[in-house]
Short mmCIF file of C-alpha atoms in Angstrom, two decimals:
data_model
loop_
_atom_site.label_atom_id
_atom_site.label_comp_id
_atom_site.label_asym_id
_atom_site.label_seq_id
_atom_site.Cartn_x
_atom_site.Cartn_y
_atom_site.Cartn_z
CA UNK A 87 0.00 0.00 0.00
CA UNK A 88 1.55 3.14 -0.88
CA UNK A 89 1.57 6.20 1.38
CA UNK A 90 -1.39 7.80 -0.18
CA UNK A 91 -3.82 5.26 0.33
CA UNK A 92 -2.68 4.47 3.52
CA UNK A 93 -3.48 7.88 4.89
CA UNK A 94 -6.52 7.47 3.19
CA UNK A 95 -7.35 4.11 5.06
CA UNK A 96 -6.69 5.82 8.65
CA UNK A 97 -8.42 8.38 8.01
CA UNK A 98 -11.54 6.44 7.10
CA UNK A 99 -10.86 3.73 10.31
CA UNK A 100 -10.61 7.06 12.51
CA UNK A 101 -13.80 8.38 11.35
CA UNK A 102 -15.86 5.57 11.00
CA UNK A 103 -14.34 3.46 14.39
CA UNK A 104 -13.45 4.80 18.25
CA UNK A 105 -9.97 5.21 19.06
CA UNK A 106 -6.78 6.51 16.78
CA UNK A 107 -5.24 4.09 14.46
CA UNK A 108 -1.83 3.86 15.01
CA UNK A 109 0.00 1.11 12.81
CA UNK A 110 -1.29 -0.79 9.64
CA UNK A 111 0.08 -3.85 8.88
CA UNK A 112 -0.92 -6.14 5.66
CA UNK A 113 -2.67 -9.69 6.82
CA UNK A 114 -2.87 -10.71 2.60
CA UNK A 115 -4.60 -9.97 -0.25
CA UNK A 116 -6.21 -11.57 -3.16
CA UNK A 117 -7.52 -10.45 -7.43
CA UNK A 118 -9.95 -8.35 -5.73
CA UNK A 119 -8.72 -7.21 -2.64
CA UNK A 120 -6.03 -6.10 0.31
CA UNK A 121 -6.68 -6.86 3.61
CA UNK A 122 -4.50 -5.19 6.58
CA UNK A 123 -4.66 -4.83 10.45
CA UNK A 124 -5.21 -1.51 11.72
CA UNK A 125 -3.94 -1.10 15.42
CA UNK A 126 -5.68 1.05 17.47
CA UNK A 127 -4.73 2.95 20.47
CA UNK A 128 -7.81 2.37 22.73
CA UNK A 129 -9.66 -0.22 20.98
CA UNK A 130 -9.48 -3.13 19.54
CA UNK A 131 -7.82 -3.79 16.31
CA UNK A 132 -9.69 -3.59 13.07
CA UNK A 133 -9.53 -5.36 9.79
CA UNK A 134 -9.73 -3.63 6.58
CA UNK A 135 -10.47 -4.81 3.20
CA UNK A 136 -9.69 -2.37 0.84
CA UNK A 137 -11.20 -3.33 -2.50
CA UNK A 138 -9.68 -2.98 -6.04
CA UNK A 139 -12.65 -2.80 -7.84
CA UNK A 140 -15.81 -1.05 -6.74
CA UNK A 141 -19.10 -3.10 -6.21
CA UNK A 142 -17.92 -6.09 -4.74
CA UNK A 143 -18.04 -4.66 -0.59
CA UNK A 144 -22.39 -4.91 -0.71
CA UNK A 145 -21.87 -8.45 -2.38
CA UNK A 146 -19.25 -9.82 -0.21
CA UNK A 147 -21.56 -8.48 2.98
CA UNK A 148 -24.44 -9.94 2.19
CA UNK A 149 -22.82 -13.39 1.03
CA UNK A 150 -20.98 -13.58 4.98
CA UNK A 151 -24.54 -13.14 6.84
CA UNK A 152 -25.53 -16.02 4.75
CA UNK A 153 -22.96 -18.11 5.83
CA UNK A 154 -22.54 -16.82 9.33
CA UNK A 155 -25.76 -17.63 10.21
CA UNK A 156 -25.20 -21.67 9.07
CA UNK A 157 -20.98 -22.37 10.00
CA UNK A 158 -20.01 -23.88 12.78
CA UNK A 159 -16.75 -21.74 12.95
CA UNK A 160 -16.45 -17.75 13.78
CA UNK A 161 -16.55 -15.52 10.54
CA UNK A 162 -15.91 -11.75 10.93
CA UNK A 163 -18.39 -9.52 11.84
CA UNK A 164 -18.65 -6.80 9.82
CA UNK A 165 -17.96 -3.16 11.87
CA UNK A 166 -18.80 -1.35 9.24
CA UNK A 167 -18.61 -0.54 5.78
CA UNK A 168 -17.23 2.93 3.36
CA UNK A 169 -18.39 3.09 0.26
CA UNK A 170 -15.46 4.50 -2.08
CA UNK A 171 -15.67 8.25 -3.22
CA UNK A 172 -13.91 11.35 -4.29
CA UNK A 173 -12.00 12.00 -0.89
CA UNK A 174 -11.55 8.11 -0.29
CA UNK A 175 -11.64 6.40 -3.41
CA UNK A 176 -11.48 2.65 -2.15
CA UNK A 177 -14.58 0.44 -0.91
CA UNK A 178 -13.50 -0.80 2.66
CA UNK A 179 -14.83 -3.16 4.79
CA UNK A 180 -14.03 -3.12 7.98
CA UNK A 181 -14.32 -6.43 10.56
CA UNK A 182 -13.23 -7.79 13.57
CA UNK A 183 -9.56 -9.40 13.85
CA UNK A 184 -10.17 -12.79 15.05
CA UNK A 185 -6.79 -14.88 15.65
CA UNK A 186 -5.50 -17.91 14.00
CA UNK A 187 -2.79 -18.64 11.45
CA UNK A 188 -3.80 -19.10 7.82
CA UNK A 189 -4.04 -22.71 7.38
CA UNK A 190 -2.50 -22.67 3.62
CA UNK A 191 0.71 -22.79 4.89
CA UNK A 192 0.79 -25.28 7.92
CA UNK A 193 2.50 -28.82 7.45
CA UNK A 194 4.25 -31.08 9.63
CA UNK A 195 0.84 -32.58 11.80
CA UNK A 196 0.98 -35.73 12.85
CA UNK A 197 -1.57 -38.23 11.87
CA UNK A 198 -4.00 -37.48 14.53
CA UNK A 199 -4.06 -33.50 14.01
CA UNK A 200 -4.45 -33.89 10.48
CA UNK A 201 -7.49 -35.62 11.11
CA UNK A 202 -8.81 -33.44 13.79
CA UNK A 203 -8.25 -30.36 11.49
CA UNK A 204 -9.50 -31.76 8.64
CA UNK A 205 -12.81 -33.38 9.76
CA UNK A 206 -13.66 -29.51 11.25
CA UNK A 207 -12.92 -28.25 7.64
CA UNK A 208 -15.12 -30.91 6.18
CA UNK A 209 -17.55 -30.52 8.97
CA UNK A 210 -17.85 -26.56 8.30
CA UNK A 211 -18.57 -27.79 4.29
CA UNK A 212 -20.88 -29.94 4.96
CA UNK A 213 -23.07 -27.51 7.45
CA UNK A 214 -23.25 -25.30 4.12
CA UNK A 215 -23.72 -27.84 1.83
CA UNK A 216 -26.89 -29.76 3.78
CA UNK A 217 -28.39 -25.76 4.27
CA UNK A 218 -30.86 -25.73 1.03
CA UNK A 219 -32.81 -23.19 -0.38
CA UNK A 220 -36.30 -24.42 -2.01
CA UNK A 221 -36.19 -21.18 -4.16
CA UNK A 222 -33.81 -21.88 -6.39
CA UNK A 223 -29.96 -21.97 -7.88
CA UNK A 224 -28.53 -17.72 -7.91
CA UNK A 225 -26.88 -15.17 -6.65
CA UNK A 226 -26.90 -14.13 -2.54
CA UNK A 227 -29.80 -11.52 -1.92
CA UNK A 228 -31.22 -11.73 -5.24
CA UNK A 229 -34.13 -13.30 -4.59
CA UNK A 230 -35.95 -11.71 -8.04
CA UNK A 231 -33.72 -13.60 -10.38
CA UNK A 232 -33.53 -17.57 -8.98
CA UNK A 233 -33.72 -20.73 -11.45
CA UNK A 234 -35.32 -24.01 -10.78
CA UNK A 235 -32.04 -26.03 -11.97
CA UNK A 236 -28.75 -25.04 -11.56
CA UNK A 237 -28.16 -26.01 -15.37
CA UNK A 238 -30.42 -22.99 -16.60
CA UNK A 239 -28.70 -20.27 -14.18
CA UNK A 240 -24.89 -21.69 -15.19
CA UNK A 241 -24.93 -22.13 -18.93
CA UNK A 242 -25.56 -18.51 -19.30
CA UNK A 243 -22.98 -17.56 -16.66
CA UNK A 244 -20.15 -20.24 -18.44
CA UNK A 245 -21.13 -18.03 -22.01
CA UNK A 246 -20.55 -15.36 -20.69
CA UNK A 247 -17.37 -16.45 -18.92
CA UNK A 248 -16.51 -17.83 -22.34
CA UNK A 249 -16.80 -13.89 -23.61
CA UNK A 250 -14.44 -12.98 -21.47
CA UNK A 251 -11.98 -15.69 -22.49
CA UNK A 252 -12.23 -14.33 -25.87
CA UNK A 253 -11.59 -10.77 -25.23
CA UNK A 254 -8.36 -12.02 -23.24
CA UNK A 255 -7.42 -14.12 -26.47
CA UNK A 256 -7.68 -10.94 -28.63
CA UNK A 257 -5.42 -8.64 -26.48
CA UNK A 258 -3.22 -11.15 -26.35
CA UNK A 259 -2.89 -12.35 -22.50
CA UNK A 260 -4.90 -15.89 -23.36
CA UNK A 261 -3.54 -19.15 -25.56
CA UNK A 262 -6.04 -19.42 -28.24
CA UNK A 263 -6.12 -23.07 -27.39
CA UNK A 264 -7.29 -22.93 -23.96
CA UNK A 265 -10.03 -20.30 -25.56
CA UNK A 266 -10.66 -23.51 -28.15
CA UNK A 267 -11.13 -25.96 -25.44
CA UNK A 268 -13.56 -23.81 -23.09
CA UNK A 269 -15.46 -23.79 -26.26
CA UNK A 270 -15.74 -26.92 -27.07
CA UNK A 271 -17.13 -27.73 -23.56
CA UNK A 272 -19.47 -25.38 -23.93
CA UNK A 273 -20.70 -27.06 -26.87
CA UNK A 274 -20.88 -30.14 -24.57
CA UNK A 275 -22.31 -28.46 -21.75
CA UNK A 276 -25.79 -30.31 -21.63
CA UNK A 277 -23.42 -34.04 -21.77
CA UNK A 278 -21.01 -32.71 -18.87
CA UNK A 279 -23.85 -31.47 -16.81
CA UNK A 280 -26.18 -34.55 -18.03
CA UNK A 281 -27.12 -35.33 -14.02
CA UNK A 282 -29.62 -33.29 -12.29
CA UNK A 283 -28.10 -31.50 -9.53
CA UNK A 284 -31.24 -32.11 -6.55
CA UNK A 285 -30.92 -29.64 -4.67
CA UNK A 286 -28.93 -25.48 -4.59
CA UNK A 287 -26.69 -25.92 -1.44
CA UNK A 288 -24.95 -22.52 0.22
CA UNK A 289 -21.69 -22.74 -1.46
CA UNK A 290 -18.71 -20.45 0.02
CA UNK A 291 -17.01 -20.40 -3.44
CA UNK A 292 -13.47 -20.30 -2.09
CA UNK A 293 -13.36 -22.72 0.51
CA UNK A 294 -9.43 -23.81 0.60
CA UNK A 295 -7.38 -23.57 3.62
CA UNK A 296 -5.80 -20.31 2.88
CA UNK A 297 -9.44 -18.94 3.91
CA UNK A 298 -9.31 -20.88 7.00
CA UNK A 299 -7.38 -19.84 10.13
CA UNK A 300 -6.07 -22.03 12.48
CA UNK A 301 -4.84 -22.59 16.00
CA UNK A 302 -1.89 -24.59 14.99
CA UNK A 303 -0.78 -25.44 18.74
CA UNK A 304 -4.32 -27.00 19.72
CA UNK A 305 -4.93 -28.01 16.09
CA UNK A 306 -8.48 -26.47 15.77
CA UNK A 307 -10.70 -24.16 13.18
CA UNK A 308 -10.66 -20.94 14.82
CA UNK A 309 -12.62 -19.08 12.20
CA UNK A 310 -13.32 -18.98 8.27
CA UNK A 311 -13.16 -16.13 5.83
CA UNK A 312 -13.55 -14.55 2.44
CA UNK A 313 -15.78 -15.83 -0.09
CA UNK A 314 -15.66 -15.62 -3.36
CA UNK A 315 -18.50 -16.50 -5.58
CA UNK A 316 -20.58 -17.71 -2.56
CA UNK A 317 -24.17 -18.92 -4.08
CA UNK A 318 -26.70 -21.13 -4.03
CA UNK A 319 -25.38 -23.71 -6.64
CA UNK A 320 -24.07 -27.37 -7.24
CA UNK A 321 -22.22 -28.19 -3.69
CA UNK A 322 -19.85 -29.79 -6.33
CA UNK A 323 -18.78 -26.77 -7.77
CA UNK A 324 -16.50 -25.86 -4.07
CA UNK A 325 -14.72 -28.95 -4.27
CA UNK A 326 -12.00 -28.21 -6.35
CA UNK A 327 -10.88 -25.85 -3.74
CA UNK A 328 -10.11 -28.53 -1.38
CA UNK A 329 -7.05 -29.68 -3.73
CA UNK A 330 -5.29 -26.17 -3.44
CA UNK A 331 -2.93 -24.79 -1.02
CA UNK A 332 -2.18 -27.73 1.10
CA UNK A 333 -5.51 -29.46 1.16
CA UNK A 334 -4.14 -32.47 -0.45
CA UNK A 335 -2.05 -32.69 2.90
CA UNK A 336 -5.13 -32.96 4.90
CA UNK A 337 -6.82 -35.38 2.51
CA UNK A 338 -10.23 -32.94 2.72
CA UNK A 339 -11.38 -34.17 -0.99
CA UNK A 340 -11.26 -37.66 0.63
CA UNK A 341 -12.92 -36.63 3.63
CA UNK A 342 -15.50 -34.86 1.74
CA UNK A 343 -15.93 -38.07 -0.39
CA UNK A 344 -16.18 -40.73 2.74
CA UNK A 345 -19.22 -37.96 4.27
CA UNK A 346 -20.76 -37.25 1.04
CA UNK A 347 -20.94 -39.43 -2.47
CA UNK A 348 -19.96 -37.51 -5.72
CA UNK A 349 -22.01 -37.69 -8.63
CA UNK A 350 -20.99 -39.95 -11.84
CA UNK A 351 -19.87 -36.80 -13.56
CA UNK A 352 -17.79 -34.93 -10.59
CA UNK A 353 -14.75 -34.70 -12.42
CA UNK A 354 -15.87 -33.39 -15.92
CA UNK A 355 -17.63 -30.50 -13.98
CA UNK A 356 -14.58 -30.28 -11.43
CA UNK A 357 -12.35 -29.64 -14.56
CA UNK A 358 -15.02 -27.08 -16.14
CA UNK A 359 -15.74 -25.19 -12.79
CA UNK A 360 -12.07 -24.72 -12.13
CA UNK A 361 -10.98 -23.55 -15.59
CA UNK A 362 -13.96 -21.08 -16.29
CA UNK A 363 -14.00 -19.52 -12.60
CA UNK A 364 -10.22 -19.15 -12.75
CA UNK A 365 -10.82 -16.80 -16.55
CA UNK A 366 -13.51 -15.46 -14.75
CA UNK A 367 -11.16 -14.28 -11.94
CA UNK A 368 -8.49 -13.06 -14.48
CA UNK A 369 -10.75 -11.35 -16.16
CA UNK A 370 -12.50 -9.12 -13.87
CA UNK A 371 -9.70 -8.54 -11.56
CA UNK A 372 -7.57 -7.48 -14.28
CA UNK A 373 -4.57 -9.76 -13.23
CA UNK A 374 -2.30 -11.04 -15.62
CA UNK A 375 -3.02 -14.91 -16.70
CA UNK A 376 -1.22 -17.25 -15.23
CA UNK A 377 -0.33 -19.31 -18.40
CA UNK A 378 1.26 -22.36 -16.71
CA UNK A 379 -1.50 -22.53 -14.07
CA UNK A 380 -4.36 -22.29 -17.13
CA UNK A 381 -2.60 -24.35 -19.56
CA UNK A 382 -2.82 -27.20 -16.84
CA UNK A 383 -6.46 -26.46 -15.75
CA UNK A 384 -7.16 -26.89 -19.78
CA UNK A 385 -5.75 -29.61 -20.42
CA UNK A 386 -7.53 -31.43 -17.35
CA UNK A 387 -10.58 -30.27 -19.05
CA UNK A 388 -9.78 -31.70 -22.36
CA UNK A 389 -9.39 -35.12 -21.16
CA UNK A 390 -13.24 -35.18 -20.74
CA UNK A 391 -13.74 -33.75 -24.27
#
């Protein structure tokens, strides 16, 4: 964060919160976001996500009272929120700091702690994943706009996606053959989504152990955070997260698997959910493709093709 917007960010925490902020330290960040830890001198310390691109903040809100009110772990609640404008360009959100280490990078468990860890993280899922809502497959808080199959609200979200993929193509920062395979598998959409999904579970959309903190000395969930694309969709579609950071290292796709059967066509629509979010995410965010990382998400997809 450069000087600037730092000011900027105290100034906003001093206005908006009691008590002087005195340090700022940065906690991580992600496409859409930074995230830092605001010290205060008579209070308690706040957590600010400073967005990158405006209209996410409401979105992001409403998607953690949804899941708030169904985990069985601590998620942030929300102090308040600034709405970016000429004096203070950035949408912030501001939470509470709730402690833990971010799980991505923990290794070296024994047996027994891996399991105790990872059962919580699959327990957490699961409490999402078994909340239903009879209305329909759609967006958080849009109640006006909800589909009776999850087919009809994704195969206009995956064209779309499938746009964007082509405007990357044509300024250059996307492999024409990754474009080619996306689509070709939206040609086969109806085959790779051939089973009914039954039911539109709360999904958290980024659900991978970098958004889950830890208390590594007791081995417990302390608290989960930051959605991304949290929905009422195909459970499914969050299960590719459980393979990145070190979620292999916990086994939670296994876990998931031994609590939960997967349908016949799991991995087709594993390899299509992972490739199109991830252009998605490049896309919008404006980051620059990562062509090894999409090249092998491709590829994974073509295999089904």
């Amino acid at each position: 964060m450069d000087a600037e917007q730092q000011r900027q960010v105290f100034e906003v925490v001093q206005s908006k919160s009691k008590g002087m902020p005195v340090s700022m330290c940065r906690l991580g960040g992600g496409y859409y976001a930074d995230v830092y830890l605001v010290t205060m001198e008579t209070a308690a310390p706040v957590v600010a996500k400073v967005y990158k691109t405006q209209g996410l903040m409401q979105r992001e809100a409403e998607q953690i009272a949804v899941l708030q009110a169904h985990a069985l772990f601590p998620m942030p609640e929300i102090l308040w929120t600034h709405n970016g404008n000429e004096q203070y360009a950035s949408d912030i959100l501001a939470m509470e700091y709730l402690p833990g280490k971010n799980g991505g990078g923990l290794f070296y468990f024994s047996r027994k702690k891996r399991d105790q860890i990872g059962n919580q993280v699959i327990d957490n899922l699961l409490a999402w994943h078994n909340t239903e809502n009879s209305a329909g497959f759609g967006e958080i808080g849009d109640h006006s706009r909800l589909y009776a199959t999850w087919q009809a609200y994704y195969a206009p979200r995956a064209e779309q996606i499938l746009k964007m993929a082509e405007t990357l193509c044509a300024k250059k920062q996307l492999d024409k053959k990754v474009y080619s395979i996306m689509e070709t598998a939206l040609t086969r959409f109806d085959q790779i989504f051939c089973i009914a999904i039954p039911k539109s579970a709360l999904i958290h959309g980024d659900y991978n152990m970098w958004n889950i903190l830890v208390d590594k000395k007791a081995a417990r969930v302390t608290a989960v955070i930051d959605p991304c694309n949290c929905m009422w969709g195909d459970r499914e579609m969050d299960l590719y997260q459980l393979e990145n950071a070190n979620g292999k290292h916990f086994q939670l796709l296994e876990r998931y698997r031994e609590r939960c059967p997967l349908s016949d066509n799991f991995c087709a629509k594993t390899a299509f959910y992972e490739l199109f979010t991830e252009i998605e995410h490049y896309y919008r965010s404006g980051h620059t493709v990562v062509e090894k990382r999409i090249t092998k998400q491709a590829s994974a997809l073509q295999k089904f093709l």
